[in-house]
Tab-separated table of C-alpha atoms in Angstrom:
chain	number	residue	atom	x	y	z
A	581	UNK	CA	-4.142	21.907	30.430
A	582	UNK	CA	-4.761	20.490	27.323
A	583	UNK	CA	-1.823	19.837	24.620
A	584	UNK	CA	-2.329	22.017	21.730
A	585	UNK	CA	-3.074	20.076	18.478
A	586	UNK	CA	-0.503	20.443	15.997
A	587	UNK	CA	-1.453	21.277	12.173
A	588	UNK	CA	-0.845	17.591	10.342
A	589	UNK	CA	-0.219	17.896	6.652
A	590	UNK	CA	-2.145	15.743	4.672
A	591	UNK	CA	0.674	14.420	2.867
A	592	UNK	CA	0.342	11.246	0.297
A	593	UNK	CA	2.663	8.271	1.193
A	594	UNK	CA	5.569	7.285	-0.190
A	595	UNK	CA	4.669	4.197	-2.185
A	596	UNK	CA	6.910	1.772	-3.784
A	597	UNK	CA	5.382	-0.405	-6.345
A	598	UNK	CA	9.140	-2.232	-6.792
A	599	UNK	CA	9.781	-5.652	-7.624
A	600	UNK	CA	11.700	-6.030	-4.060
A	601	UNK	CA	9.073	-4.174	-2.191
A	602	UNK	CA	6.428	-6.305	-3.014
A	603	UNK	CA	5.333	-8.933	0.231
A	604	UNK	CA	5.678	-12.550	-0.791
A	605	UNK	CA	3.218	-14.910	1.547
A	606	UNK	CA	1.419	-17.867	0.972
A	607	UNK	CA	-1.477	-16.074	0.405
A	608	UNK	CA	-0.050	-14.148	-2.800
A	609	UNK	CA	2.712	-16.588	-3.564
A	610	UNK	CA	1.146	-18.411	-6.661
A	611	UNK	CA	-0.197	-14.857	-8.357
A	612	UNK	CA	3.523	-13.836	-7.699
A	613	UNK	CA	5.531	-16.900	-9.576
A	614	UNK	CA	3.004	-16.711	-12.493
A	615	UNK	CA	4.054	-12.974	-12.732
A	616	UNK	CA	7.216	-13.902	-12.464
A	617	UNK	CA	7.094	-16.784	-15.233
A	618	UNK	CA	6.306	-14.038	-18.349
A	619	UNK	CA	6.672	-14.084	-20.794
A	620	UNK	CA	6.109	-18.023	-20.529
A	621	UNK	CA	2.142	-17.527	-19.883
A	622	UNK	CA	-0.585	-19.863	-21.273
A	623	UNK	CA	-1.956	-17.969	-24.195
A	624	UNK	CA	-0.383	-14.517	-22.938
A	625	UNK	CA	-3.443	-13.402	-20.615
A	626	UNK	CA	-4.394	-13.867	-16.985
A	627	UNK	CA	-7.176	-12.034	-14.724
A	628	UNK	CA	-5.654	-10.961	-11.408
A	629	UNK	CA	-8.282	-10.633	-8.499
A	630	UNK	CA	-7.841	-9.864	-5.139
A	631	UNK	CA	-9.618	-7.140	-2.813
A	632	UNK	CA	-8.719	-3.737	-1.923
A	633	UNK	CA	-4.921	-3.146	-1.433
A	634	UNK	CA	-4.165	-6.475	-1.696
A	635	UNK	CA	-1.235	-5.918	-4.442
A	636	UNK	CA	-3.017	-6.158	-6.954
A	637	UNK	CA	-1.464	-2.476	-8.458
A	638	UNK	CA	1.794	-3.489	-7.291
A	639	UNK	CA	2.430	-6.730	-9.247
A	640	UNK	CA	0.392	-5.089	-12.175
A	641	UNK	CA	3.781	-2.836	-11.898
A	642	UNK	CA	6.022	-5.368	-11.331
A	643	UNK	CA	4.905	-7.488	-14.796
A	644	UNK	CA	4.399	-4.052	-16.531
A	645	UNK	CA	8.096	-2.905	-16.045
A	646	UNK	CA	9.369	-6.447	-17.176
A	647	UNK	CA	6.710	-6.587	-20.374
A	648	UNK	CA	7.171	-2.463	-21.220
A	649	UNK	CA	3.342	-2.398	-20.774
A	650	UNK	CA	0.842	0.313	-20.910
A	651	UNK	CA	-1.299	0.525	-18.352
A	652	UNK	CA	-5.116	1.962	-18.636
A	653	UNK	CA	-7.947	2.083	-16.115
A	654	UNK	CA	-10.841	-0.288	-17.173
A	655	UNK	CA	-13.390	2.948	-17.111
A	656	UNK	CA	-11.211	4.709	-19.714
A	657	UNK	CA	-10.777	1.775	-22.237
A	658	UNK	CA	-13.310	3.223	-24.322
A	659	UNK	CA	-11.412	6.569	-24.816
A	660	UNK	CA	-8.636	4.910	-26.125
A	661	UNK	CA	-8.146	3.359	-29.517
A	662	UNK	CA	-7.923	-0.876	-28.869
A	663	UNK	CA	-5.654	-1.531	-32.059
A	664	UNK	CA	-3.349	1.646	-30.205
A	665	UNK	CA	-3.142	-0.700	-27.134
A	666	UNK	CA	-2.756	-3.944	-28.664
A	667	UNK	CA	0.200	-2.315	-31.015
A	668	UNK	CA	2.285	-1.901	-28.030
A	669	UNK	CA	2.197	-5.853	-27.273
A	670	UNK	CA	1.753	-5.403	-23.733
A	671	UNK	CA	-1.172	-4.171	-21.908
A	672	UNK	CA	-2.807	-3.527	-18.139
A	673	UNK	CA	-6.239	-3.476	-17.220
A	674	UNK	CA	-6.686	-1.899	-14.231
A	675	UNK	CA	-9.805	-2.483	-12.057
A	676	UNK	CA	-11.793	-3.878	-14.463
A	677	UNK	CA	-14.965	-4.681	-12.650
A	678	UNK	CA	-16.004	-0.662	-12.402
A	679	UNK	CA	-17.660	0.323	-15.138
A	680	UNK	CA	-15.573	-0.975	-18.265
A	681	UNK	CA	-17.481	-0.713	-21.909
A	682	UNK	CA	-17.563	-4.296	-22.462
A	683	UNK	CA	-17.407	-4.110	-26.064
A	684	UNK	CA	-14.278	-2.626	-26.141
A	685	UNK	CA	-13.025	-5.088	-23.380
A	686	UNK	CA	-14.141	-7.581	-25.446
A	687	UNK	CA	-12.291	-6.463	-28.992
A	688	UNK	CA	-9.556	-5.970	-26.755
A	689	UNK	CA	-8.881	-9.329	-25.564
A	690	UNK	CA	-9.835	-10.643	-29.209
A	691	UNK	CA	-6.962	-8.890	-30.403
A	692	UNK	CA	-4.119	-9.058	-28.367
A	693	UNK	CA	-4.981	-13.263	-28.858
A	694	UNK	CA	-4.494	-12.074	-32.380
A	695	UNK	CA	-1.806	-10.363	-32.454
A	696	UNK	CA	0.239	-12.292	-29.940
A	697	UNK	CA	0.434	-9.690	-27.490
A	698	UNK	CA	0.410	-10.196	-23.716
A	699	UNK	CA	-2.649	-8.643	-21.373
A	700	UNK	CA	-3.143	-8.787	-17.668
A	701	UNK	CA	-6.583	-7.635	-16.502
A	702	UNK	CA	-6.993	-6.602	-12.646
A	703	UNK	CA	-10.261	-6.491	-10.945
A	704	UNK	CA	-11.725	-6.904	-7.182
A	705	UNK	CA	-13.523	-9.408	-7.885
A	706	UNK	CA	-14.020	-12.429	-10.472
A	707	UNK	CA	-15.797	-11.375	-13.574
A	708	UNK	CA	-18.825	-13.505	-12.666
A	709	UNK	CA	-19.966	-10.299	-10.263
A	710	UNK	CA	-19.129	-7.574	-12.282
A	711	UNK	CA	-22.660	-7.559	-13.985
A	712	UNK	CA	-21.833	-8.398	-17.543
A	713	UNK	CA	-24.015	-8.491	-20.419
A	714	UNK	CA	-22.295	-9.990	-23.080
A	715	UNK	CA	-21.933	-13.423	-22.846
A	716	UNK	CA	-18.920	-14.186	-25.239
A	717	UNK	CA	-16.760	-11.483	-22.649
A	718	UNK	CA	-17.823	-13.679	-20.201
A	719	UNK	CA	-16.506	-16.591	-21.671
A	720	UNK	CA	-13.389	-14.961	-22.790
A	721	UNK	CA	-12.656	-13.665	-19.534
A	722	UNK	CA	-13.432	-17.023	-18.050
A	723	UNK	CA	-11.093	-19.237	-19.862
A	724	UNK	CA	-8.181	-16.691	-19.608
A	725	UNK	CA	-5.871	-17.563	-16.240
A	726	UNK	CA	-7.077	-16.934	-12.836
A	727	UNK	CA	-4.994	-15.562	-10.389
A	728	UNK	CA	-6.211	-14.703	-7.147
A	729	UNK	CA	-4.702	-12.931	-4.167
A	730	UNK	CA	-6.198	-13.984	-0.741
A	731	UNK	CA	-7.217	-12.379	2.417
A	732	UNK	CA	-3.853	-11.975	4.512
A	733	UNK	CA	-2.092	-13.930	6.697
A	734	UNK	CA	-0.739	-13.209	10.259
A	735	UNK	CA	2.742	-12.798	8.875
A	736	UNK	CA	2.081	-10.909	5.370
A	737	UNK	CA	-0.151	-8.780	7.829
A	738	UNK	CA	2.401	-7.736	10.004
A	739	UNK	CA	4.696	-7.164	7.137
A	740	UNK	CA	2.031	-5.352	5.218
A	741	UNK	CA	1.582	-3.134	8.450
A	742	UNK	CA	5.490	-2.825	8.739
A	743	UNK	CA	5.258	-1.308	4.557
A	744	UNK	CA	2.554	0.855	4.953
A	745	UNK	CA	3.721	3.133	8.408
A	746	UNK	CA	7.353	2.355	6.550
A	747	UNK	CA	5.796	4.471	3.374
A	748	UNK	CA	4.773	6.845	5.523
A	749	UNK	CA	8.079	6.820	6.626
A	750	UNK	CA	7.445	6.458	9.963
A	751	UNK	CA	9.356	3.746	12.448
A	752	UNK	CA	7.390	1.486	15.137
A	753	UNK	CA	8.228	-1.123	17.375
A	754	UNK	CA	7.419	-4.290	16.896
A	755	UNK	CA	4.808	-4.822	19.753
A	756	UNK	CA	2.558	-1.919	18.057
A	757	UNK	CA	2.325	-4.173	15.000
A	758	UNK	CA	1.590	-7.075	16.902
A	759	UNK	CA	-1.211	-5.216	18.932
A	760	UNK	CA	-2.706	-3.989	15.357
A	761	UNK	CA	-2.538	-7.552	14.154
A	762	UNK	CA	-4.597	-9.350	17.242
A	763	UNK	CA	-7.406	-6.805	17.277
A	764	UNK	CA	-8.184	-4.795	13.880
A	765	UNK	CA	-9.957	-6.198	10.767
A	766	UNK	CA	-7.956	-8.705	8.598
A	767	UNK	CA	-8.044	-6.756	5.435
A	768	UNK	CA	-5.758	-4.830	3.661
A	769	UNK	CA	-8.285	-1.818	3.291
A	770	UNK	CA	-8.463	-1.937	7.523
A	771	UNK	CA	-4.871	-1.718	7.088
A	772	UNK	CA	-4.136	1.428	5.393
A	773	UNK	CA	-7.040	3.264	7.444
A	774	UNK	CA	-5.951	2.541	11.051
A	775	UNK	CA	-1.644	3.397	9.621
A	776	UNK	CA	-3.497	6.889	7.988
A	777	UNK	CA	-5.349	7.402	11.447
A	778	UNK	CA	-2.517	6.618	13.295
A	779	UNK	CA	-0.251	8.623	11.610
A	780	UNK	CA	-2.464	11.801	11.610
A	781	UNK	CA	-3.152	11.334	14.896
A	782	UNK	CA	0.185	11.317	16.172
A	783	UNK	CA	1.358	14.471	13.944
A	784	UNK	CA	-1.787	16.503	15.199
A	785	UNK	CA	-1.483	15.280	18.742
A	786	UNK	CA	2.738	15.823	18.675
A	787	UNK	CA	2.838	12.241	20.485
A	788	UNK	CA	5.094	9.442	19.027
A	789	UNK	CA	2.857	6.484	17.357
A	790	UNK	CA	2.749	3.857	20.711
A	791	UNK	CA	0.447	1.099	21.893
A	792	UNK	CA	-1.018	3.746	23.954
A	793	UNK	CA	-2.250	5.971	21.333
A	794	UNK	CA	-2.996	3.013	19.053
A	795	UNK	CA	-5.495	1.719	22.176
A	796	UNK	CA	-7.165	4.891	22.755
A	797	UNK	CA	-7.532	5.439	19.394
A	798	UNK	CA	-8.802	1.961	18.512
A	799	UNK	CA	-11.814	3.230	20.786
A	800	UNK	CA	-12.211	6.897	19.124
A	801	UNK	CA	-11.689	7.250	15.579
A	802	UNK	CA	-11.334	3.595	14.653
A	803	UNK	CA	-14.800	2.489	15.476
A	804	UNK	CA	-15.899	3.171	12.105
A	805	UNK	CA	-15.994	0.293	9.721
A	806	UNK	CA	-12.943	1.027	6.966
A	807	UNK	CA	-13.615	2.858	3.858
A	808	UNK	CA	-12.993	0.626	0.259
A	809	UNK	CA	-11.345	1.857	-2.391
């Protein structure tokens, strides 16, 4: 007889964007001291790139606490007065490579040069691919300081892995994590899908998250490539 399928609640995780939650590895190490360093930044702005999940939000949170910044998503910069941003001295971009009015982008960074105040722009990918038409935004955004958050390595991938069923506050043993780290895709988006499978899985399925369930699912539901944010 089949087990019957328990109803799992859809439930967001519990994230912490915290200064000691955050995962410090070698390959996020540098973008982390130079967030760390403010307000002693070269000319108060840096671009901070990195791909899906990579931290990007959380060390956008980490500098925004410290700096009392506001923070704004790059596709609703033009709803929002610049001078009104730049008055508060401290400002987030968030994704910044999705559809952001350049022109306002553009006065933005002007000003806050201007006025002395401090800016940190996030994006997934350097502003040479976000299909820009203004060429002095490109050279703005080019001259400000790169920061760049790289794919993971085996430990900050474990760790990450550790966080995110941790979030879902959900405890594992350690030879689950090191099965997920030998055979899923190194990437942070990978990540979060096969922790939200797991964890649905297991609630619907009323089994405990094990090896076993991570195998057999690894064949089922994981097959499919992981979704981008």
């Amino acid at each position: 007889m089949t087990a019957p399928r328990q109803l799992a609640l859809d439930l967001p995780p519990q994230i912490s964007f915290a200064r000691e939650d955050f995962l410090v590895s070698p390959s996020n190490e540098a973008a982390y001291a130079f967030i760390e360093r403010w307000p002693d930044w070269p000319a108060r702005r840096a671009l901070l790139v990195g791909p899906s999940g990579s931290g990007k939000s959380h060390l956008a949170a980490i500098w925004s606490e410290a700096a009392d910044a506001v923070t704004l998503a790059g596709a609703a910069l033009e709803e929002v007065g610049v001078p009104e941003l730049v008055a508060r001295k401290a400002v987030v971009i968030e994704d910044a490579g999705r559809g952001i009015d350049e022109t306002a982008l553009f006065h933005l960074i002007n000003l806050t040069g201007e006025a002395g105040a401090s800016l940190l722009i996030t994006a997934h990918e350097g502003p040479e691919r976000w299909g820009l038409a203004l060429p002095d935004l490109i050279s703005r955004l080019r001259a400000m300081t790169a920061l760049t958050i790289a794919t993971p390595d085996d430990d900050l991938f474990r760790m990450l892995l550790v966080k995110l069923f941790l979030d879902r506050q959900l405890i594992v043993d350690s030879s689950l994590v090191d099965f997920l780290v030998r055979r899923i895709e190194r990437s942070f988006a990978a990540a979060r899908q096969v922790v939200a499978v797991l964890d649905h899985e297991g609630l619907s399925r009323g089994r405990r998250i094990t090896r076993a369930l991570a195998s057999e699912l690894l064949k089922e539901v994981l097959a499919q490539p992981p979704e981008n944010e």
